[in-house]
Coordinates of C-alpha atoms in Angstrom, one line a residue:
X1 CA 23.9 18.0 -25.8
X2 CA 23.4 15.3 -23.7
X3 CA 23.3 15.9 -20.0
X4 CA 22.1 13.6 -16.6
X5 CA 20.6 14.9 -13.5
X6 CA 22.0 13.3 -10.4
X7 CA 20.8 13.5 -6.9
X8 CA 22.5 11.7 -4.1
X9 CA 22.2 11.2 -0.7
X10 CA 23.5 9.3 2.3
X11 CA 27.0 8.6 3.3
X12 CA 27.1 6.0 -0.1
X13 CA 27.9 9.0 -2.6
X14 CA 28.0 12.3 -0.6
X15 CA 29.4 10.9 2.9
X16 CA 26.6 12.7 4.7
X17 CA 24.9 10.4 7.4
X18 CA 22.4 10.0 9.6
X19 CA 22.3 8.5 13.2
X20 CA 19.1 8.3 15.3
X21 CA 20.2 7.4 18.5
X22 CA 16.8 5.2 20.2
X23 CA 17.8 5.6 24.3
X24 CA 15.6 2.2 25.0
X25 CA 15.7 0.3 28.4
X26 CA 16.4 -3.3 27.2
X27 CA 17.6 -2.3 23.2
X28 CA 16.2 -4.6 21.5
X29 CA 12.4 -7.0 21.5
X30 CA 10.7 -8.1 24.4
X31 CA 11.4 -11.2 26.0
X32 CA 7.6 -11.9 26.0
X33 CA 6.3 -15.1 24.7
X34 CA 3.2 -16.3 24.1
X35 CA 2.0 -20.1 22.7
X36 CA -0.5 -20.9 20.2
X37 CA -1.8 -24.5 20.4
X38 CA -3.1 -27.3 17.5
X39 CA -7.3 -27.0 17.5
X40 CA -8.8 -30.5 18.2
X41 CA -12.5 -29.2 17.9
X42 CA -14.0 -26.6 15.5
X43 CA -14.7 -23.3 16.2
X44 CA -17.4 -21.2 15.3
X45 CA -16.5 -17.4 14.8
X46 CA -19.6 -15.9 16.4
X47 CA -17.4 -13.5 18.8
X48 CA -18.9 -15.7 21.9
X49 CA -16.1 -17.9 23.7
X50 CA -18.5 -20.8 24.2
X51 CA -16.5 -23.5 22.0
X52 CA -15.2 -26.3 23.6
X53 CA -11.6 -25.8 22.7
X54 CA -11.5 -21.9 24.7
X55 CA -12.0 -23.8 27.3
X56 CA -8.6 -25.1 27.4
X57 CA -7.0 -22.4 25.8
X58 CA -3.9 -20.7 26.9
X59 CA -5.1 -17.7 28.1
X60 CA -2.9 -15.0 28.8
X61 CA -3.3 -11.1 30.6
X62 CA 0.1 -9.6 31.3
X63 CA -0.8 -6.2 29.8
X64 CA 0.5 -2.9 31.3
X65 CA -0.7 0.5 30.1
X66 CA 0.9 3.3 28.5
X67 CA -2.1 5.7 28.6
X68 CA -2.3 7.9 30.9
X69 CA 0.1 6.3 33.1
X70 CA 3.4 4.8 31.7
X71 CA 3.5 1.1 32.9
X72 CA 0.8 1.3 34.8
X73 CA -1.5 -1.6 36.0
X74 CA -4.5 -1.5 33.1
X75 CA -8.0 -0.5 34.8
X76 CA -9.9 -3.8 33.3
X77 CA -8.2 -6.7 32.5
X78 CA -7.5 -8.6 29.1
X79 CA -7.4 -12.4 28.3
X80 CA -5.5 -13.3 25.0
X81 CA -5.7 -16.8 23.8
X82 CA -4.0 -18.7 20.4
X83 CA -4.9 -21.4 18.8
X84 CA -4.6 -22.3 15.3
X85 CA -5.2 -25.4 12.6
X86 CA -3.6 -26.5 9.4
X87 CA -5.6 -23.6 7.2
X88 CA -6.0 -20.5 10.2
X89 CA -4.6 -18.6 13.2
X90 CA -7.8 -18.1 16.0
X91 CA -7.5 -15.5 18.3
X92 CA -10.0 -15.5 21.4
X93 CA -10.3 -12.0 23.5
X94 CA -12.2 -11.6 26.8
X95 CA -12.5 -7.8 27.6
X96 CA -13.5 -7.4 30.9
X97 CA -15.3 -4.5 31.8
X98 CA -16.1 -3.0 35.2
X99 CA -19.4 -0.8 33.3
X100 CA -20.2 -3.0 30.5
X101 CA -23.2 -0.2 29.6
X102 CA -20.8 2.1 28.8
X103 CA -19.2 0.0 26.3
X104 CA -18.4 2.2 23.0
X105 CA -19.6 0.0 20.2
X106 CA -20.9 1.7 17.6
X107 CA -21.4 0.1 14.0
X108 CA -19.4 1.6 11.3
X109 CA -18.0 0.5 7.7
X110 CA -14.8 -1.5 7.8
X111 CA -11.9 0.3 8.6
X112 CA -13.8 3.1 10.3
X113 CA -14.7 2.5 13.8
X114 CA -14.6 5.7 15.0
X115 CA -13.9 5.9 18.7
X116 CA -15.1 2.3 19.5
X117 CA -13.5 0.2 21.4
X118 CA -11.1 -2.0 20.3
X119 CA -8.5 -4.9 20.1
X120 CA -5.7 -4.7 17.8
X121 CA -3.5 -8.0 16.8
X122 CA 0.0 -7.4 15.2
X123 CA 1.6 -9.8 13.7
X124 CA 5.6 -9.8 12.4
X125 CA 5.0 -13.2 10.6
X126 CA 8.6 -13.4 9.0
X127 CA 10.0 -11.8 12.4
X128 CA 12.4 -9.3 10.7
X129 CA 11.9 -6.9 12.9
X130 CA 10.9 -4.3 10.6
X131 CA 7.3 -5.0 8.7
X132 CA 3.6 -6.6 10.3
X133 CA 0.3 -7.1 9.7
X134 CA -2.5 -5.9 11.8
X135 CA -5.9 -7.2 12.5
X136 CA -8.6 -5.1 14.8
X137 CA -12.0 -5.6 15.8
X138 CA -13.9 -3.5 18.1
X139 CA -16.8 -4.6 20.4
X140 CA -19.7 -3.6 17.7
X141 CA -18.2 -5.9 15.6
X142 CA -16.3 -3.9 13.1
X143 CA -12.8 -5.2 11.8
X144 CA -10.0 -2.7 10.6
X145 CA -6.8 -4.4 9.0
X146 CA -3.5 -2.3 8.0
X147 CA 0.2 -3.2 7.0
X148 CA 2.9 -1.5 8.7
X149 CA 5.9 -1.0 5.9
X150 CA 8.0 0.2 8.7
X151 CA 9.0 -0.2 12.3
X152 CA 6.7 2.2 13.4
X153 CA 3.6 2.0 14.9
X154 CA 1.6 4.7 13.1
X155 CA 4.0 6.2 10.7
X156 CA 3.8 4.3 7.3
X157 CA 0.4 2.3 7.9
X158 CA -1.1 1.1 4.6
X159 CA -4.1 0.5 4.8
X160 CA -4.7 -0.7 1.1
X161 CA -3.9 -4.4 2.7
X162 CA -7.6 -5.8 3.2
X163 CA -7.3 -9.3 3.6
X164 CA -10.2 -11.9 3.9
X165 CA -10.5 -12.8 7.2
X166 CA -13.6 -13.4 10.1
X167 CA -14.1 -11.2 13.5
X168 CA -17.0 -11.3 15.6
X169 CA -17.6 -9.8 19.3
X170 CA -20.2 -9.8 21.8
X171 CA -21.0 -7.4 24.8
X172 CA -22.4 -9.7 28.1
X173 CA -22.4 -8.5 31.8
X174 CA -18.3 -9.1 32.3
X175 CA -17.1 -7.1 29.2
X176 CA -17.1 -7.8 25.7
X177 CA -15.3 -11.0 23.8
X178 CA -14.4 -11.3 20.0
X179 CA -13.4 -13.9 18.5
X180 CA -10.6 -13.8 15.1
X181 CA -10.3 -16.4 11.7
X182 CA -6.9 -15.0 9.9
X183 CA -6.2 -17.8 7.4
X184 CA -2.5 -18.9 6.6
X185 CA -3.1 -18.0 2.6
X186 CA -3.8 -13.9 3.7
X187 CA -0.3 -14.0 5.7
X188 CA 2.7 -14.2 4.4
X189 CA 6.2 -16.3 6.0
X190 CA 8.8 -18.3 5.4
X191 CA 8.4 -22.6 4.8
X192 CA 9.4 -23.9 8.2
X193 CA 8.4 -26.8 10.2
X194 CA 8.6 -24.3 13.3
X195 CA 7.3 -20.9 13.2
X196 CA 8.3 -17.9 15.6
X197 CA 6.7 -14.8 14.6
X198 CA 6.3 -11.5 16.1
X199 CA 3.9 -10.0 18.4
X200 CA 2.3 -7.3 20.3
X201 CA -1.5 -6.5 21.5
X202 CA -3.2 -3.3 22.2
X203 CA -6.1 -2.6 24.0
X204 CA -8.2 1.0 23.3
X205 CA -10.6 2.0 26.0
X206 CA -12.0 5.2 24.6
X207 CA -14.5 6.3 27.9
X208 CA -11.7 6.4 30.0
X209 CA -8.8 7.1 27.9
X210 CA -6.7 3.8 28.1
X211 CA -4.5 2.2 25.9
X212 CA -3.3 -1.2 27.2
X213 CA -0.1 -3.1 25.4
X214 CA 1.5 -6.4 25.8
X215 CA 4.6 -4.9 25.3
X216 CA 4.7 -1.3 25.8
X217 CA 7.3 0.9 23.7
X218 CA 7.7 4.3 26.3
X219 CA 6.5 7.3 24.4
X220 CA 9.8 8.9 24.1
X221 CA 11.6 5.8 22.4
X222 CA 11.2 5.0 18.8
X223 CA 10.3 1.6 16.8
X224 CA 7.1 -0.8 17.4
X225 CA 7.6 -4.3 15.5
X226 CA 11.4 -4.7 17.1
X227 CA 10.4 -4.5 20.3
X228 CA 7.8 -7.3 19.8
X229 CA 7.8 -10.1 21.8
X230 CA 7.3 -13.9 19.9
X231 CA 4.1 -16.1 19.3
X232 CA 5.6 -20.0 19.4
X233 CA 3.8 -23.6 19.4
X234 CA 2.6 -23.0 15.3
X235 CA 4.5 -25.8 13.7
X236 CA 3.7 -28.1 10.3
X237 CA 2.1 -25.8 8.8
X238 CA 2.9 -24.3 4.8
X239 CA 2.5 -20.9 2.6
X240 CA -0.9 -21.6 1.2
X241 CA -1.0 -21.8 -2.4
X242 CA -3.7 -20.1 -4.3
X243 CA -5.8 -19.3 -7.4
X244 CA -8.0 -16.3 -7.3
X245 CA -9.9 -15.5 -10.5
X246 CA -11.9 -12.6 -10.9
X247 CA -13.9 -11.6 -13.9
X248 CA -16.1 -8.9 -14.5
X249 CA -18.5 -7.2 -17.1
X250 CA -20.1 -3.4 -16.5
X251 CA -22.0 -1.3 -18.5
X252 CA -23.2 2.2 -18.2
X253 CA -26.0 4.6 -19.6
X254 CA -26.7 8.2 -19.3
X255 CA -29.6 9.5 -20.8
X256 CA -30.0 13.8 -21.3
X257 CA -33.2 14.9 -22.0
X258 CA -31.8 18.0 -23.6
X259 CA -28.7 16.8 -25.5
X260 CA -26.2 19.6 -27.1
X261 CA -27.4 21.4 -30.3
X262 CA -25.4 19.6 -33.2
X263 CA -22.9 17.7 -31.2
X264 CA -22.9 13.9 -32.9
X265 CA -21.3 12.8 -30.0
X266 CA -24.2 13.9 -27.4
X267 CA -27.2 11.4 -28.0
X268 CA -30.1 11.1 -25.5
X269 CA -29.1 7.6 -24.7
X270 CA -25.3 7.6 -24.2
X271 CA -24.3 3.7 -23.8
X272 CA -21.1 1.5 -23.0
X273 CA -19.5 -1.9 -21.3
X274 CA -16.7 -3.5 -21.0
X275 CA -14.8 -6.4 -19.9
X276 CA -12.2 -7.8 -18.0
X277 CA -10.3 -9.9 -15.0
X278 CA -8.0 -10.0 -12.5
X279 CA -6.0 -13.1 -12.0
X280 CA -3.9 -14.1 -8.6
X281 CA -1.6 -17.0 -8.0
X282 CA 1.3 -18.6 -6.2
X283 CA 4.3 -18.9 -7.5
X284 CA 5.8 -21.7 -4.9
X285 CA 6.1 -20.9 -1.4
X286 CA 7.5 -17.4 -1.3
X287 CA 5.9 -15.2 -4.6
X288 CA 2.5 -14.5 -5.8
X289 CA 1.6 -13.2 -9.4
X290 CA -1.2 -11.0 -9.9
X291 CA -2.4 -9.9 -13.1
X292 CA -5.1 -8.0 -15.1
X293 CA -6.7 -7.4 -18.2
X294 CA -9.0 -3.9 -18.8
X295 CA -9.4 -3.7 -14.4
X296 CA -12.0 -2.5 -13.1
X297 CA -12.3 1.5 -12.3
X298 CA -15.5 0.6 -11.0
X299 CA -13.9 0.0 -7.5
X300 CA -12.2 3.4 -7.0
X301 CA -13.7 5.9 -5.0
X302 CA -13.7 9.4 -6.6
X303 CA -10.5 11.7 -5.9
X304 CA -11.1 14.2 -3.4
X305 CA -11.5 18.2 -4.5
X306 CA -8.1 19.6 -4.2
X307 CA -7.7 23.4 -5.2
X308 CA -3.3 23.4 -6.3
X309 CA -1.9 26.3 -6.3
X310 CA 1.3 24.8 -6.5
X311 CA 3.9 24.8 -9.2
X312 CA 3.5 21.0 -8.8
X313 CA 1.0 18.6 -10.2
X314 CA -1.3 16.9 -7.7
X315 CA -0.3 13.4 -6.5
X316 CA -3.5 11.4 -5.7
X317 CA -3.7 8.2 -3.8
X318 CA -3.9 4.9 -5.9
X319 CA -7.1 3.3 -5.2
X320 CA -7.3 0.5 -7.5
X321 CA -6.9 -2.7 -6.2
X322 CA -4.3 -4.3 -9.1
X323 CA -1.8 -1.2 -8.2
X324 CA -2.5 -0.8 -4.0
X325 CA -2.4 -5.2 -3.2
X326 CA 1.5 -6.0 -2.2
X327 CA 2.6 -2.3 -3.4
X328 CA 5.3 -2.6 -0.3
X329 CA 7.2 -5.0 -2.1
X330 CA 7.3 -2.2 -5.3
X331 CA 7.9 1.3 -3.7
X332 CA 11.2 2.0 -2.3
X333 CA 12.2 3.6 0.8
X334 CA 13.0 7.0 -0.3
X335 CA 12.8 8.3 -3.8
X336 CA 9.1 8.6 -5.9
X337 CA 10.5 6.9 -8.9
X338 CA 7.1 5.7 -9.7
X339 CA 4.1 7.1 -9.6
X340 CA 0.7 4.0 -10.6
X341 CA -1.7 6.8 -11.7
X342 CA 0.2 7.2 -14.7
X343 CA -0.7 3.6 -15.6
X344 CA -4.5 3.8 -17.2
X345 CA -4.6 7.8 -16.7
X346 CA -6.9 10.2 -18.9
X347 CA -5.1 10.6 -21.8
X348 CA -3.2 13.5 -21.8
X349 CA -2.7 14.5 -25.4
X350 CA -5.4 17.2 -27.0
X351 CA -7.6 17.3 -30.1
X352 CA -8.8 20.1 -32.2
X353 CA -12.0 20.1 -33.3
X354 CA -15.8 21.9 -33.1
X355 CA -16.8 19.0 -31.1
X356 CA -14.6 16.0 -29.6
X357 CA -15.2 12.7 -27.6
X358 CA -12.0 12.0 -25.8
X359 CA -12.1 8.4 -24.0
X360 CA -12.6 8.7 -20.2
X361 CA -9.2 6.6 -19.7
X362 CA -6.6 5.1 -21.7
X363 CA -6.8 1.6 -22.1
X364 CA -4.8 -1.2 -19.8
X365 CA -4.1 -4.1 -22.1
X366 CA -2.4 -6.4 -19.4
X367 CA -0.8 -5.8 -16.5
X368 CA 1.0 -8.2 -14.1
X369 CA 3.5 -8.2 -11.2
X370 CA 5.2 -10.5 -9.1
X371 CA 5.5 -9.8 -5.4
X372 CA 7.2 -11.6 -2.4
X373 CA 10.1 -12.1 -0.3
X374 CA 12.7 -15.6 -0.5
X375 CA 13.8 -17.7 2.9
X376 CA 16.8 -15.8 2.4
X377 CA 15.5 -12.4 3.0
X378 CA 15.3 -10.7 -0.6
X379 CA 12.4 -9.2 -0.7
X380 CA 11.0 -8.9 -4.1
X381 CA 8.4 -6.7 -6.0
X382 CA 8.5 -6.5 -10.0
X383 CA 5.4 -5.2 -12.5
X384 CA 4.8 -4.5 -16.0
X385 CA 2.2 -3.0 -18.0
X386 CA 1.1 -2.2 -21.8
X387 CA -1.6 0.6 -22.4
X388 CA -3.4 0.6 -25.4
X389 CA -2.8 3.9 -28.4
X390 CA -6.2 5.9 -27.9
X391 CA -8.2 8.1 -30.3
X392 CA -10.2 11.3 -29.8
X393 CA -13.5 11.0 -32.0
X394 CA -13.5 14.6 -33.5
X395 CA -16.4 16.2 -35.9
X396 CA -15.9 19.6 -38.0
X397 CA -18.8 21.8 -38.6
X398 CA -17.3 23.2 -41.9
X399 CA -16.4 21.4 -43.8
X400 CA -19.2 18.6 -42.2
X401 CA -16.3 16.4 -41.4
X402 CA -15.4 13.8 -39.0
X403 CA -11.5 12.6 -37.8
X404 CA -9.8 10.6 -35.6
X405 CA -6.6 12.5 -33.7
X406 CA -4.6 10.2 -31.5
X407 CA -4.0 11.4 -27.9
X408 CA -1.9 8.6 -26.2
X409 CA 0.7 6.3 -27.7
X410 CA 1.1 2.6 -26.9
X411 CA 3.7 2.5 -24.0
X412 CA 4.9 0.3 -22.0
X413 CA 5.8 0.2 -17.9
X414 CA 8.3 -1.4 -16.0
X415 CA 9.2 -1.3 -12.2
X416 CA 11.6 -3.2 -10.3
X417 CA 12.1 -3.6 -6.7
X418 CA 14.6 -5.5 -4.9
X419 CA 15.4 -5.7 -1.2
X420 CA 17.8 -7.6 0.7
X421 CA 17.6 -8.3 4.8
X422 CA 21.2 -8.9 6.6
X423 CA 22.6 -9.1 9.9
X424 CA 21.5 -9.7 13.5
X425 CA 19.8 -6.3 13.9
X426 CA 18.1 -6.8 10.0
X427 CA 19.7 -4.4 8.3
X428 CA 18.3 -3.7 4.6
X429 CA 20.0 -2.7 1.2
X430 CA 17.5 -2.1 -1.6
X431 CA 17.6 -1.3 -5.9
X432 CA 14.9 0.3 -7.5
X433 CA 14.1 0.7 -10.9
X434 CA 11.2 2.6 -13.2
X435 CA 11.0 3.0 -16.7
X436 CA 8.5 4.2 -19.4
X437 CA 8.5 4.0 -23.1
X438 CA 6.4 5.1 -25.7
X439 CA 5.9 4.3 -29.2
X440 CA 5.0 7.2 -31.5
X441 CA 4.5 6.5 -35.6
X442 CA 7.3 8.4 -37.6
X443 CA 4.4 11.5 -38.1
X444 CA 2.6 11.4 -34.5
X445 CA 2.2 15.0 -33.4
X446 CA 2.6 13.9 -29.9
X447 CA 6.2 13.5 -30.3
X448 CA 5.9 17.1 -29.5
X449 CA 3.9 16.3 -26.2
X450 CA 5.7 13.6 -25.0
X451 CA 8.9 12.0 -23.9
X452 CA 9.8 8.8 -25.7
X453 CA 11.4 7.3 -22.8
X454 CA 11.9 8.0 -18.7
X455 CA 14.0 6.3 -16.6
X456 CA 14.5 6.7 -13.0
X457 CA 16.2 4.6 -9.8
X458 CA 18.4 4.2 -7.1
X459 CA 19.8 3.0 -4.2
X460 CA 18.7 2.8 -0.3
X461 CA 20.0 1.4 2.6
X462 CA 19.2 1.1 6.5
X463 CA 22.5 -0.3 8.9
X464 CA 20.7 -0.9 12.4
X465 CA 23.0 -1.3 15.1
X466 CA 22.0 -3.1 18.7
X467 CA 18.9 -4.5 18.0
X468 CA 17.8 -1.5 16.2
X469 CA 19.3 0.8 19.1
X470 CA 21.1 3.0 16.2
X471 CA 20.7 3.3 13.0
X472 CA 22.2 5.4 10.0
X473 CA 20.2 5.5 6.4
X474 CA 21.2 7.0 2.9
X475 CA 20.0 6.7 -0.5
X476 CA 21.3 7.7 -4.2
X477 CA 18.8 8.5 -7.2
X478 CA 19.2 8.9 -11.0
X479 CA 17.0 10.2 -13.6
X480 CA 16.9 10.2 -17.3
X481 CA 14.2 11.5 -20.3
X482 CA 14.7 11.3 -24.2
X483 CA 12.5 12.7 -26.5
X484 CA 12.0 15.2 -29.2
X485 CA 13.4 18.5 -28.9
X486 CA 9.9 20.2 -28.5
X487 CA 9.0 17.5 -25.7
X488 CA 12.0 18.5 -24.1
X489 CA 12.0 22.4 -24.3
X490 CA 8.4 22.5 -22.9
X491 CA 9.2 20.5 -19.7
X492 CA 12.6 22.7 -19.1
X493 CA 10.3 25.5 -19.7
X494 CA 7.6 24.3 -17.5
X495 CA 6.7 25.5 -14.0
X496 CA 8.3 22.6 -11.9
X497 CA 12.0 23.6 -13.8
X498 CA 11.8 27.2 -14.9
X499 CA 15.5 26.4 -16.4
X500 CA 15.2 29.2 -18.5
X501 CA 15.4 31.9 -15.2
X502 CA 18.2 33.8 -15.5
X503 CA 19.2 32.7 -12.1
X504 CA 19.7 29.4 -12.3
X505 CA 23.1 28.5 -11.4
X506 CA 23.0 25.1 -12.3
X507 CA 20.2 23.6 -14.7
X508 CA 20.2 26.1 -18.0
X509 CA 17.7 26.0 -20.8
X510 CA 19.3 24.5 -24.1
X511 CA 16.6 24.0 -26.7
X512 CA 18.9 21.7 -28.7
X513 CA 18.1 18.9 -25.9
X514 CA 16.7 15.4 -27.0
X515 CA 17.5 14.0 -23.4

């Protein structure tokens, strides 16, 4: 027997809905403006405005504060100032400062400043409305950069985005200033001789508890980036095209000084490398390709401890670089169809033996994806991948044998992402798409382990009303497994189904299913 799982939500399939009703003052983005002019001198990004070209620069301080008075007039005033060349946006800040001593500035790793003060830069570069960039550096110097997916100012911050990009800042009797080098080839917009793109400001003054805006959204409305006001004046310039290559070779040694009694497998010296690149490049104005061979686990930080005493697996961030860079254009709304972590994972099938080497990971033979978003407001995010079929080395004491089991098929990985923008108040409809399959030799034991093929995906949508005043949201979802009748009895079985209860009313255990 064949049977599908279906899950729907939304007024699409079911006719249930949704309204969020936003009481705003003006119900839609700010009618702030603020100009960027051409360079005609270099600047050097020291953090000190002492460059010719400041001294002309449009500086601007209209800031209010919404901490701890709601449109209040901010305790120390703020000086913002644009200017930009063919390959870069500059941004000069003047902090003043009525105790410049008391200045919070201390030095931490990127991303982590602590409870520094700060400056933070958002950008809605292809002003829909809905996604930006931002770029913060306190007055110690430190910079912080995040993407927000959604219109929401914290909510749905990913801070996997780390561009390359210059900050600098420098505490003197008035204040502090910074200065900011974002170049065109780390944003991403639309080709056109004139560009308008989103803005907003903030201020943080930890010591007295102030948080300045440019454009303040009131603590009981919702949204951020569609209440921005514009940045104006950038014209003639292009998407960047670019060619990143990065190869690498590592290698590794452990040495035990009391190695396992009669374990092969556990020398004294314990030795291996490998190789491998990553590979990014644009595809015309609007997509980029990225793709790998063998990455680099080298780069990921080690899970956190996590005690599960769930039903459910665990579901751990994805940390390496390939799967986190432009994963916004790949995950959908609503619905974890795919999960990276699979991609590369520790192989998952077992091996019998007195004493086995399983490998640490299975392998990645290529992976690519192709990410972006058209003139037209499709927004765009596709990958694939191939992992290699891995062996466990396996040694019998009697007989005094040694075997090979395999415990991961070759399989291969697709995801597919689309997203279309419409409408004055950017509405969104969005298709996404997962699948998995897995190719298993006629005698494989682990066609008893594992699916042969998963498929997963659905349907999202967002209608904003008014500017974004109201807005109703709804998605649908599908899912689909094949496999061997074993495969399948064991997941129905398992702890995240439990079809076999005697009290399920609507998934029953069938050990006859192949899908």
């Amino acid at each position: 027997m064949q049977t599908c799982r279906l899950f729907l939500s939304g007024l699409l399939l079911l006719g249930a809905t949704r309204a969020l009703a936003q009481s705003q003052v003006d119900h839609g983005p700010s009618a702030k403006q603020a100009v960027a002019r051409r360079l005609t001198s270099s600047i050097a990004v020291d953090g000190r405005l002492d460059d010719a070209a400041w001294a002309t620069a449009p500086f601007f301080d209209d800031f209010q504060m919404k901490e701890p008075i709601q449109f209040g007039p901010p305790g120390d005033r703020t000086e913002i100032a644009f200017l930009y060349d063919e390959h870069a946006l500059y941004i000069g800040v003047r902090a003043h400062s009525s105790n410049p001593d008391a200045i919070p500035r201390a030095i931490t790793r990127r991303d982590q400043y602590g409870n520094s003060e700060h400056v933070v830069i958002s950008l809605d570069p292809y002003l829909d409305r809905r996604t930006a960039y931002s770029f913060s550096v306190t007055a110690g110097g430190v910079r912080r950069d995040y993407y927000h997916a959604r219109d929401s100012e914290h909510d749905g911050r990913d801070f996997t985005y780390d561009p390359v990009w210059e900050g600098r800042s420098a505490v003197d009797s008035a204040g502090w200033t910074a200065e900011m080098r974002i170049p065109f080839s780390q944003l991403r917009f639309n080709d056109r001789p004139v560009q308008v793109w989103g803005l907003n400001i903030n201020r943080w003054i930890p010591q007295r508890n102030e948080d300045n805006y440019w454009v303040v959204v009131p603590r009981d409305q919702a949204g951020y980036v569609s209440r921005f006001g514009t940045l104006t004046g950038i014209e003639q310039i292009e998407p960047r095209g670019q060619i990143e290559l990065l190869p690498y070779a590592a290698a590794n040694a452990n040495h035990r000084s009391r190695p396992e009694a009669n374990n092969p497998f556990d020398q004294s010296w314990n030795s291996s490398g490998r190789l491998g690149a990553d590979l990014k490049a644009s595809l015309g104005p609007s997509l980029t390709l990225n793709a790998t061979i063998n990455p680099d686990f080298g780069q990921v930080e080690a899970d956190p401890a996590e005690l599960n005493l769930s039903a459910f697996e665990t579901i751990f961030d994805e940390r390496r670089p390939f799967f986190t860079q432009g994963r916004q254009y790949i995950e959908g709304r609503v619905g974890n169809y795919f999960y990276s972590r699979r991609i590369g994972g520790q192989p998952r099938g077992r091996a019998d033996g007195d004493f086995v080497d399983t490998p640490d990971n299975t392998t990645i033979l290529g992976a690519a994806k192709i990410t972006g978003r058209t003139p037209a407001g499709l927004q765009v995010g596709a990958l694939a991948a191939v992992t290699d079929r891995e062996f466990a080395d396996v040694y019998h004491t009697v007989p005094d044998q040694f075997d090979r089991q395999e415990v991961e098929p070759t399989s291969l990985y697709g995801v597919l992402r689309l997203q279309q923008q419409f409408g004055a108040s950017q509405s969104v409809a969005g298709f996404s798409f997962a699948g998995l399959q897995r190719y298993f030799d006629e005698a494989s034991p682990l066609r008893e382990r594992f699916t042969s093929r998963a498929l997963a995906g659905g349907l999202d949508y967002v209608l904003r009303f008014q500017g974004g005043r109201y807005e109703l949201s709804g998605h649908a979802g599908l899912s689909r497994i094949e496999g061997d009748t074993a495969a399948l009895n064991r997941i129905q079985r398992s702890s995240a189904h439990y079809f076999q209860r005697p009290d399920r009313e609507i998934e029953r255990y069938d050990p006859t299913r192949t899908s």
